[in-house]
PDB file of C-alpha atoms in Angstrom:
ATOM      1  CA  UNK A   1      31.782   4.219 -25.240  1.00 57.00           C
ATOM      2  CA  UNK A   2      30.040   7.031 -25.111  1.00 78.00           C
ATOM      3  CA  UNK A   3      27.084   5.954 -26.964  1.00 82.00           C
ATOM      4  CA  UNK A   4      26.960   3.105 -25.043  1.00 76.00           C
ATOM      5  CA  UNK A   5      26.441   4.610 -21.735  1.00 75.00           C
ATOM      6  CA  UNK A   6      23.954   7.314 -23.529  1.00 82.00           C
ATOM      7  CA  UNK A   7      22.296   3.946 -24.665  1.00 81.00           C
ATOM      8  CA  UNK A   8      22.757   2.815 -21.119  1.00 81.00           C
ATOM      9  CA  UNK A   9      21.427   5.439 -19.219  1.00 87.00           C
ATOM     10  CA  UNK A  10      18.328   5.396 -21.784  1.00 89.00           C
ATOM     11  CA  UNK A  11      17.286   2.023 -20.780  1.00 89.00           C
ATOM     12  CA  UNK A  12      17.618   3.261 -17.170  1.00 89.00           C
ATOM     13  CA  UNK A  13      15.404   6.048 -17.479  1.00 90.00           C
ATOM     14  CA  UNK A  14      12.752   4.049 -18.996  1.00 91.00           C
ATOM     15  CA  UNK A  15      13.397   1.070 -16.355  1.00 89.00           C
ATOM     16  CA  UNK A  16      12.805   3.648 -13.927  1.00 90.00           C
ATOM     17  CA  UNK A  17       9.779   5.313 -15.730  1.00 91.00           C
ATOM     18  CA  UNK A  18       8.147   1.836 -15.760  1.00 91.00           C
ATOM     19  CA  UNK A  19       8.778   1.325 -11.845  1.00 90.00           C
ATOM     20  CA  UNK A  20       7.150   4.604 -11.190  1.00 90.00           C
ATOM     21  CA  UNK A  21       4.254   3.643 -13.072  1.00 89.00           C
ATOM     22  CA  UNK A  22       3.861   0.300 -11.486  1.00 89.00           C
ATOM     23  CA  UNK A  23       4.406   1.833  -8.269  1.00 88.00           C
ATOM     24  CA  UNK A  24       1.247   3.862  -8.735  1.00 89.00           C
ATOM     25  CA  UNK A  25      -0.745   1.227 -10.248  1.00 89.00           C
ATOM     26  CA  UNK A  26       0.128  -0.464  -7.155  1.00 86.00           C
ATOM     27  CA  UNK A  27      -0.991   2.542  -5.344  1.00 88.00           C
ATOM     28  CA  UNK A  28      -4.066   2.408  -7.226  1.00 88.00           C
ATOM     29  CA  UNK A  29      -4.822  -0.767  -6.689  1.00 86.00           C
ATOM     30  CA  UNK A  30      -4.121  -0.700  -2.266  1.00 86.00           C
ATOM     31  CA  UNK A  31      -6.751   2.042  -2.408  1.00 85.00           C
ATOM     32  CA  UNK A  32      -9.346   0.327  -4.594  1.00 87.00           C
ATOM     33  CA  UNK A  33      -9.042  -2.824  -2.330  1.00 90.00           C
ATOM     34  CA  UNK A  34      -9.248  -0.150   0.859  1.00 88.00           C
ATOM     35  CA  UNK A  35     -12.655   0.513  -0.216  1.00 87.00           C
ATOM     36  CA  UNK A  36     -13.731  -2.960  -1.309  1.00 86.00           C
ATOM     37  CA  UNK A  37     -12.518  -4.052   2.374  1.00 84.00           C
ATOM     38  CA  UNK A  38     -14.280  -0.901   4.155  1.00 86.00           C
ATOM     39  CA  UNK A  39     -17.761  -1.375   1.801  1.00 88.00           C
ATOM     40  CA  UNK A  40     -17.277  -5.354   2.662  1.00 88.00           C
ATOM     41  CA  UNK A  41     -16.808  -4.225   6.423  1.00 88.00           C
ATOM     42  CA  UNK A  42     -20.268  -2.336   6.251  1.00 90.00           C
ATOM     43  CA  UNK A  43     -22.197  -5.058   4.714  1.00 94.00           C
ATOM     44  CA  UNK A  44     -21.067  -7.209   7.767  1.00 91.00           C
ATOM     45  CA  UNK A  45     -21.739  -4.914  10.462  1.00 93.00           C
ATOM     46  CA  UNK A  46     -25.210  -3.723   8.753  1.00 92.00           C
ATOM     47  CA  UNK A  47     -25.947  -7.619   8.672  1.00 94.00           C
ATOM     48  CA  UNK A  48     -24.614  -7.758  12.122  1.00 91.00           C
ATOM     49  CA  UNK A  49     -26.981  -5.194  13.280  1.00 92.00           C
ATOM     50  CA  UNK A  50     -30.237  -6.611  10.872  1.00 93.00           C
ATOM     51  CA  UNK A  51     -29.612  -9.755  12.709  1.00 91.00           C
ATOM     52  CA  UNK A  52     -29.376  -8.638  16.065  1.00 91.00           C
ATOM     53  CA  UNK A  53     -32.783  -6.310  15.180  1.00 91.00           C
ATOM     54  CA  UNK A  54     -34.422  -9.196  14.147  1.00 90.00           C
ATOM     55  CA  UNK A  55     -33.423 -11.407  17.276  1.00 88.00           C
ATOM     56  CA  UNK A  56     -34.603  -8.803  19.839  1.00 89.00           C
ATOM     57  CA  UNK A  57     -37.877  -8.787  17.568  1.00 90.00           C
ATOM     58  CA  UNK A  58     -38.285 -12.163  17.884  1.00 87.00           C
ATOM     59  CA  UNK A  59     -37.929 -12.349  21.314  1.00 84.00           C
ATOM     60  CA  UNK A  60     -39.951  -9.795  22.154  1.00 88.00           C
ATOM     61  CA  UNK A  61     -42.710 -11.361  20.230  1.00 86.00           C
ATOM     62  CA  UNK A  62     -42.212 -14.582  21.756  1.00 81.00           C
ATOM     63  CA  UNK A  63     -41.073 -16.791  18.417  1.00 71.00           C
ATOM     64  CA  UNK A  64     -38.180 -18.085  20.181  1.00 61.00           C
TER      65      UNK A  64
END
């Protein structure tokens, strides 16, 4: 019995290894899509603002 729950608590320990390591990869992964969704953010506002430069240009040359 014994080396059954040896074997048992084995398994376990690499179970729980495995979780840790997914857990981090998940980590990983929430903080590489943080940046992807703050860089995307950027690129919308800094269109945003390009657009709203070249409006007021427009205007104040009278193409619209």
């Amino acid at each position: 019995m014994t080396k059954m729950y040896d074997g048992m608590q084995q398994e376990f320990k690499e179970v729980d290894f495995r979780l840790d390591n997914l857990r981090n990869r998940l980590d990983d992964l929430e903080a590489r899509n943080a940046e992807r969704h703050l860089d995307l953010r950027r690129s919308i506002d800094n269109l945003r603002s390009d657009m709203t430069r070249w409006r007021q240009t427009l205007l104040i040359t009278g193409r619209i």
